[in-house]
Amino acid sequence: MNAPARRAKRRSIRWWKPDEPRLPRRTVASAAITTSVGLAMLVAMGALAHQTVLVPPLAATMAIVTATPDSPLAQPRHVIGGHMLSCLVCFAVLALGWHGPWAAAVACGVACGLVLVLKAAHPPAMATAVMIMLTSPPADRFVPLLAAGAVLLVVVQMVSARLQRGVYPTSWW
């Protein structure tokens, strides 16, 4: 290959400028506002229950749901199912007497496999698994709060989509 051809090829590859279309400003603004509203409601709910540890994994969930509402990972089955299945695995591992970072690695791996097999994959649910394993929260308070938080985020996105005349969810099951 001659030098001009190499230079032309190099110019066409721009690592600093992704080859993706820009989102409309309205979409960006809606995602930012919806994320803020959903997380503010979640923080209030967590503060009332003294369980704000859920905010980081559910913040990642909210970002996926608002930024990519058509994605399979943003659908209710994945959001709610992924978090609840991950939670189930972790409390089972805790019941075996395992806890801490090594147990978190095992529980996270098992949870990842389970959500994939049951077609409810949701990456932020793995963060939920790690949080549970590192903090060992009381199940009677944590599980209902996690379920309510996941459902709340889905409902917030549903309301946002309706206000914009959009469609969410694209599938329930």
PDB file of C-alpha atoms in Angstrom:
ATOM      1  CA  MET A   1       0.000   0.000   0.000  1.00  0.00           C
ATOM      2  CA  ASN A   2       1.436   3.371  -0.947  1.00  0.00           C
ATOM      3  CA  ALA A   3       1.800   6.310   1.443  1.00  0.00           C
ATOM      4  CA  PRO A   4      -1.220   8.399   0.247  1.00  0.00           C
ATOM      5  CA  ALA A   5      -3.525   5.364   0.583  1.00  0.00           C
ATOM      6  CA  ARG A   6      -2.254   4.713   4.146  1.00  0.00           C
ATOM      7  CA  ARG A   7      -2.838   8.364   5.091  1.00  0.00           C
ATOM      8  CA  ALA A   8      -6.355   8.309   3.606  1.00  0.00           C
ATOM      9  CA  LYS A   9      -7.157   5.148   5.508  1.00  0.00           C
ATOM     10  CA  ARG A  10      -5.826   6.649   8.761  1.00  0.00           C
ATOM     11  CA  ARG A  11      -7.964   9.779   8.359  1.00  0.00           C
ATOM     12  CA  SER A  12     -11.173   7.757   7.996  1.00  0.00           C
ATOM     13  CA  ILE A  13     -10.661   6.099  11.381  1.00  0.00           C
ATOM     14  CA  ARG A  14     -11.418   8.669  14.053  1.00  0.00           C
ATOM     15  CA  TRP A  15     -11.360   7.128  17.522  1.00  0.00           C
ATOM     16  CA  TRP A  16     -12.293  10.436  19.176  1.00  0.00           C
ATOM     17  CA  LYS A  17     -15.454  10.884  17.132  1.00  0.00           C
ATOM     18  CA  PRO A  18     -17.790   7.892  17.302  1.00  0.00           C
ATOM     19  CA  ASP A  19     -19.723   7.085  14.166  1.00  0.00           C
ATOM     20  CA  GLU A  20     -23.106   7.385  15.882  1.00  0.00           C
ATOM     21  CA  PRO A  21     -25.916   9.779  15.151  1.00  0.00           C
ATOM     22  CA  ARG A  22     -26.487  12.580  17.657  1.00  0.00           C
ATOM     23  CA  LEU A  23     -29.562  12.170  19.772  1.00  0.00           C
ATOM     24  CA  PRO A  24     -32.149  14.919  19.509  1.00  0.00           C
ATOM     25  CA  ARG A  25     -31.856  17.498  22.304  1.00  0.00           C
ATOM     26  CA  ARG A  26     -35.383  16.676  23.419  1.00  0.00           C
ATOM     27  CA  THR A  27     -34.399  13.033  23.933  1.00  0.00           C
ATOM     28  CA  VAL A  28     -31.316  14.005  25.922  1.00  0.00           C
ATOM     29  CA  ALA A  29     -33.263  16.466  28.067  1.00  0.00           C
ATOM     30  CA  SER A  30     -36.025  13.939  28.684  1.00  0.00           C
ATOM     31  CA  ALA A  31     -33.541  11.248  29.713  1.00  0.00           C
ATOM     32  CA  ALA A  32     -31.777  13.643  32.084  1.00  0.00           C
ATOM     33  CA  ILE A  33     -35.007  14.839  33.683  1.00  0.00           C
ATOM     34  CA  THR A  34     -36.530  11.357  33.915  1.00  0.00           C
ATOM     35  CA  THR A  35     -33.354   9.970  35.470  1.00  0.00           C
ATOM     36  CA  SER A  36     -33.245  12.780  38.026  1.00  0.00           C
ATOM     37  CA  VAL A  37     -36.918  12.393  38.952  1.00  0.00           C
ATOM     38  CA  GLY A  38     -36.709   8.610  39.212  1.00  0.00           C
ATOM     39  CA  LEU A  39     -33.569   8.696  41.325  1.00  0.00           C
ATOM     40  CA  ALA A  40     -34.898  11.465  43.575  1.00  0.00           C
ATOM     41  CA  MET A  41     -37.945   9.303  44.278  1.00  0.00           C
ATOM     42  CA  LEU A  42     -35.690   6.312  44.882  1.00  0.00           C
ATOM     43  CA  VAL A  43     -33.440   8.266  47.253  1.00  0.00           C
ATOM     44  CA  ALA A  44     -36.483   9.455  49.211  1.00  0.00           C
ATOM     45  CA  MET A  45     -37.793   5.898  49.434  1.00  0.00           C
ATOM     46  CA  GLY A  46     -34.371   4.599  50.495  1.00  0.00           C
ATOM     47  CA  ALA A  47     -33.893   7.333  53.082  1.00  0.00           C
ATOM     48  CA  LEU A  48     -37.252   6.508  54.653  1.00  0.00           C
ATOM     49  CA  ALA A  49     -36.256   2.843  54.900  1.00  0.00           C
ATOM     50  CA  HIS A  50     -32.632   3.641  55.887  1.00  0.00           C
ATOM     51  CA  GLN A  51     -31.380   1.670  52.874  1.00  0.00           C
ATOM     52  CA  THR A  52     -29.688   4.054  50.442  1.00  0.00           C
ATOM     53  CA  VAL A  53     -27.257   1.327  49.366  1.00  0.00           C
ATOM     54  CA  LEU A  54     -29.612   0.563  46.466  1.00  0.00           C
ATOM     55  CA  VAL A  55     -29.069   3.895  44.782  1.00  0.00           C
ATOM     56  CA  PRO A  56     -25.899   3.040  42.768  1.00  0.00           C
ATOM     57  CA  PRO A  57     -27.143  -0.113  40.996  1.00  0.00           C
ATOM     58  CA  LEU A  58     -30.588   1.351  40.404  1.00  0.00           C
ATOM     59  CA  ALA A  59     -29.009   4.565  39.093  1.00  0.00           C
ATOM     60  CA  ALA A  60     -27.319   2.450  36.426  1.00  0.00           C
ATOM     61  CA  THR A  61     -30.679   0.818  35.722  1.00  0.00           C
ATOM     62  CA  MET A  62     -32.334   4.207  35.326  1.00  0.00           C
ATOM     63  CA  ALA A  63     -29.640   5.307  32.887  1.00  0.00           C
ATOM     64  CA  ILE A  64     -30.227   2.225  30.731  1.00  0.00           C
ATOM     65  CA  VAL A  65     -34.008   2.592  30.858  1.00  0.00           C
ATOM     66  CA  THR A  66     -34.034   6.296  29.969  1.00  0.00           C
ATOM     67  CA  ALA A  67     -31.172   6.351  27.466  1.00  0.00           C
ATOM     68  CA  THR A  68     -32.069   3.157  25.608  1.00  0.00           C
ATOM     69  CA  PRO A  69     -35.760   2.450  26.299  1.00  0.00           C
ATOM     70  CA  ASP A  70     -36.061   0.180  23.237  1.00  0.00           C
ATOM     71  CA  SER A  71     -33.202  -2.062  24.385  1.00  0.00           C
ATOM     72  CA  PRO A  72     -34.101  -5.541  25.636  1.00  0.00           C
ATOM     73  CA  LEU A  73     -32.051  -4.779  28.772  1.00  0.00           C
ATOM     74  CA  ALA A  74     -34.387  -1.850  29.554  1.00  0.00           C
ATOM     75  CA  GLN A  75     -37.609  -3.851  29.457  1.00  0.00           C
ATOM     76  CA  PRO A  76     -39.477  -4.637  32.708  1.00  0.00           C
ATOM     77  CA  ARG A  77     -38.720  -8.357  32.566  1.00  0.00           C
ATOM     78  CA  HIS A  78     -35.008  -7.587  32.564  1.00  0.00           C
ATOM     79  CA  VAL A  79     -35.106  -4.673  35.004  1.00  0.00           C
ATOM     80  CA  ILE A  80     -37.325  -6.244  37.653  1.00  0.00           C
ATOM     81  CA  GLY A  81     -36.457  -9.866  36.946  1.00  0.00           C
ATOM     82  CA  GLY A  82     -32.712  -9.248  36.786  1.00  0.00           C
ATOM     83  CA  HIS A  83     -32.595  -7.419  40.115  1.00  0.00           C
ATOM     84  CA  MET A  84     -34.902  -9.866  41.893  1.00  0.00           C
ATOM     85  CA  LEU A  85     -33.133 -12.992  40.608  1.00  0.00           C
ATOM     86  CA  SER A  86     -29.776 -11.524  41.551  1.00  0.00           C
ATOM     87  CA  CYS A  87     -31.153 -10.707  44.988  1.00  0.00           C
ATOM     88  CA  LEU A  88     -32.472 -14.272  45.395  1.00  0.00           C
ATOM     89  CA  VAL A  89     -29.084 -15.760  44.582  1.00  0.00           C
ATOM     90  CA  CYS A  90     -27.319 -13.470  47.029  1.00  0.00           C
ATOM     91  CA  PHE A  91     -29.597 -14.169  49.947  1.00  0.00           C
ATOM     92  CA  ALA A  92     -29.205 -17.895  49.247  1.00  0.00           C
ATOM     93  CA  VAL A  93     -25.415 -17.494  49.346  1.00  0.00           C
ATOM     94  CA  LEU A  94     -25.671 -15.455  52.557  1.00  0.00           C
ATOM     95  CA  ALA A  95     -27.873 -18.196  54.050  1.00  0.00           C
ATOM     96  CA  LEU A  96     -25.005 -20.629  53.430  1.00  0.00           C
ATOM     97  CA  GLY A  97     -22.876 -18.446  55.693  1.00  0.00           C
ATOM     98  CA  TRP A  98     -20.737 -16.951  52.961  1.00  0.00           C
ATOM     99  CA  HIS A  99     -20.130 -13.207  52.896  1.00  0.00           C
ATOM    100  CA  GLY A 100     -17.536 -10.680  51.835  1.00  0.00           C
ATOM    101  CA  PRO A 101     -15.749  -9.937  48.571  1.00  0.00           C
ATOM    102  CA  TRP A 102     -14.957 -13.550  47.616  1.00  0.00           C
ATOM    103  CA  ALA A 103     -18.554 -14.577  48.186  1.00  0.00           C
ATOM    104  CA  ALA A 104     -19.611 -11.522  46.175  1.00  0.00           C
ATOM    105  CA  ALA A 105     -17.584 -12.764  43.207  1.00  0.00           C
ATOM    106  CA  VAL A 106     -19.204 -16.218  43.410  1.00  0.00           C
ATOM    107  CA  ALA A 107     -22.724 -14.857  43.932  1.00  0.00           C
ATOM    108  CA  CYS A 108     -22.332 -12.374  41.103  1.00  0.00           C
ATOM    109  CA  GLY A 109     -21.173 -15.116  38.737  1.00  0.00           C
ATOM    110  CA  VAL A 110     -24.035 -17.422  39.694  1.00  0.00           C
ATOM    111  CA  ALA A 111     -26.533 -14.562  39.397  1.00  0.00           C
ATOM    112  CA  CYS A 112     -25.148 -13.656  35.976  1.00  0.00           C
ATOM    113  CA  GLY A 113     -25.563 -17.221  34.770  1.00  0.00           C
ATOM    114  CA  LEU A 114     -29.098 -17.474  36.179  1.00  0.00           C
ATOM    115  CA  VAL A 115     -30.367 -14.256  34.587  1.00  0.00           C
ATOM    116  CA  LEU A 116     -28.885 -15.300  31.245  1.00  0.00           C
ATOM    117  CA  VAL A 117     -30.531 -18.733  31.396  1.00  0.00           C
ATOM    118  CA  LEU A 118     -33.875 -17.195  32.374  1.00  0.00           C
ATOM    119  CA  LYS A 119     -33.545 -14.457  29.720  1.00  0.00           C
ATOM    120  CA  ALA A 120     -33.694 -11.623  32.230  1.00  0.00           C
ATOM    121  CA  ALA A 121     -30.181 -10.217  31.855  1.00  0.00           C
ATOM    122  CA  HIS A 122     -29.682  -6.767  33.307  1.00  0.00           C
ATOM    123  CA  PRO A 123     -26.056  -5.723  33.999  1.00  0.00           C
ATOM    124  CA  PRO A 124     -26.817  -3.339  36.902  1.00  0.00           C
ATOM    125  CA  ALA A 125     -28.357  -6.306  38.731  1.00  0.00           C
ATOM    126  CA  MET A 126     -24.818  -7.630  39.135  1.00  0.00           C
ATOM    127  CA  ALA A 127     -23.984  -4.481  41.093  1.00  0.00           C
ATOM    128  CA  THR A 128     -26.992  -5.233  43.276  1.00  0.00           C
ATOM    129  CA  ALA A 129     -25.517  -8.676  43.905  1.00  0.00           C
ATOM    130  CA  VAL A 130     -22.195  -7.220  44.965  1.00  0.00           C
ATOM    131  CA  MET A 131     -23.893  -4.663  47.234  1.00  0.00           C
ATOM    132  CA  ILE A 132     -25.902  -7.371  48.960  1.00  0.00           C
ATOM    133  CA  MET A 133     -22.868  -9.565  49.496  1.00  0.00           C
ATOM    134  CA  LEU A 134     -20.732  -6.734  50.862  1.00  0.00           C
ATOM    135  CA  THR A 135     -23.353  -5.221  53.163  1.00  0.00           C
ATOM    136  CA  SER A 136     -25.463  -8.255  54.209  1.00  0.00           C
ATOM    137  CA  PRO A 137     -28.665  -6.213  54.583  1.00  0.00           C
ATOM    138  CA  PRO A 138     -31.721  -7.621  56.366  1.00  0.00           C
ATOM    139  CA  ALA A 139     -33.752  -9.450  53.718  1.00  0.00           C
ATOM    140  CA  ASP A 140     -37.115  -8.483  55.192  1.00  0.00           C
ATOM    141  CA  ARG A 141     -36.403  -4.794  54.543  1.00  0.00           C
ATOM    142  CA  PHE A 142     -34.090  -5.022  51.544  1.00  0.00           C
ATOM    143  CA  VAL A 143     -36.075  -7.302  49.206  1.00  0.00           C
ATOM    144  CA  PRO A 144     -39.325  -5.281  49.256  1.00  0.00           C
ATOM    145  CA  LEU A 145     -37.348  -2.070  48.834  1.00  0.00           C
ATOM    146  CA  LEU A 146     -35.450  -3.477  45.849  1.00  0.00           C
ATOM    147  CA  ALA A 147     -38.676  -4.711  44.246  1.00  0.00           C
ATOM    148  CA  ALA A 148     -40.379  -1.360  44.850  1.00  0.00           C
ATOM    149  CA  GLY A 149     -37.348   0.517  43.513  1.00  0.00           C
ATOM    150  CA  ALA A 150     -37.156  -1.516  40.309  1.00  0.00           C
ATOM    151  CA  VAL A 151     -40.901  -1.187  39.725  1.00  0.00           C
ATOM    152  CA  LEU A 152     -40.733   2.550  40.486  1.00  0.00           C
ATOM    153  CA  LEU A 153     -38.067   3.120  37.829  1.00  0.00           C
ATOM    154  CA  VAL A 154     -40.105   1.222  35.235  1.00  0.00           C
ATOM    155  CA  VAL A 155     -43.211   3.250  36.119  1.00  0.00           C
ATOM    156  CA  VAL A 156     -41.311   6.553  35.947  1.00  0.00           C
ATOM    157  CA  GLN A 157     -40.096   5.687  32.441  1.00  0.00           C
ATOM    158  CA  MET A 158     -43.602   4.604  31.426  1.00  0.00           C
ATOM    159  CA  VAL A 159     -44.987   7.987  32.514  1.00  0.00           C
ATOM    160  CA  SER A 160     -42.167   9.827  30.753  1.00  0.00           C
ATOM    161  CA  ALA A 161     -42.763   7.880  27.545  1.00  0.00           C
ATOM    162  CA  ARG A 162     -46.505   8.591  27.656  1.00  0.00           C
ATOM    163  CA  LEU A 163     -45.901  12.307  28.193  1.00  0.00           C
ATOM    164  CA  GLN A 164     -43.733  12.317  25.061  1.00  0.00           C
ATOM    165  CA  ARG A 165     -46.171  10.121  23.151  1.00  0.00           C
ATOM    166  CA  GLY A 166     -43.530   7.423  23.038  1.00  0.00           C
ATOM    167  CA  VAL A 167     -43.710   3.709  23.699  1.00  0.00           C
ATOM    168  CA  TYR A 168     -42.271   2.041  26.783  1.00  0.00           C
ATOM    169  CA  PRO A 169     -42.063  -0.793  27.416  1.00  0.00           C
ATOM    170  CA  THR A 170     -41.736  -2.365  24.001  1.00  0.00           C
ATOM    171  CA  SER A 171     -42.332  -5.782  25.559  1.00  0.00           C
ATOM    172  CA  TRP A 172     -43.384  -7.053  28.952  1.00  0.00           C
ATOM    173  CA  TRP A 173     -42.345 -10.654  28.679  1.00  0.00           C
TER     174      TRP A 173
END
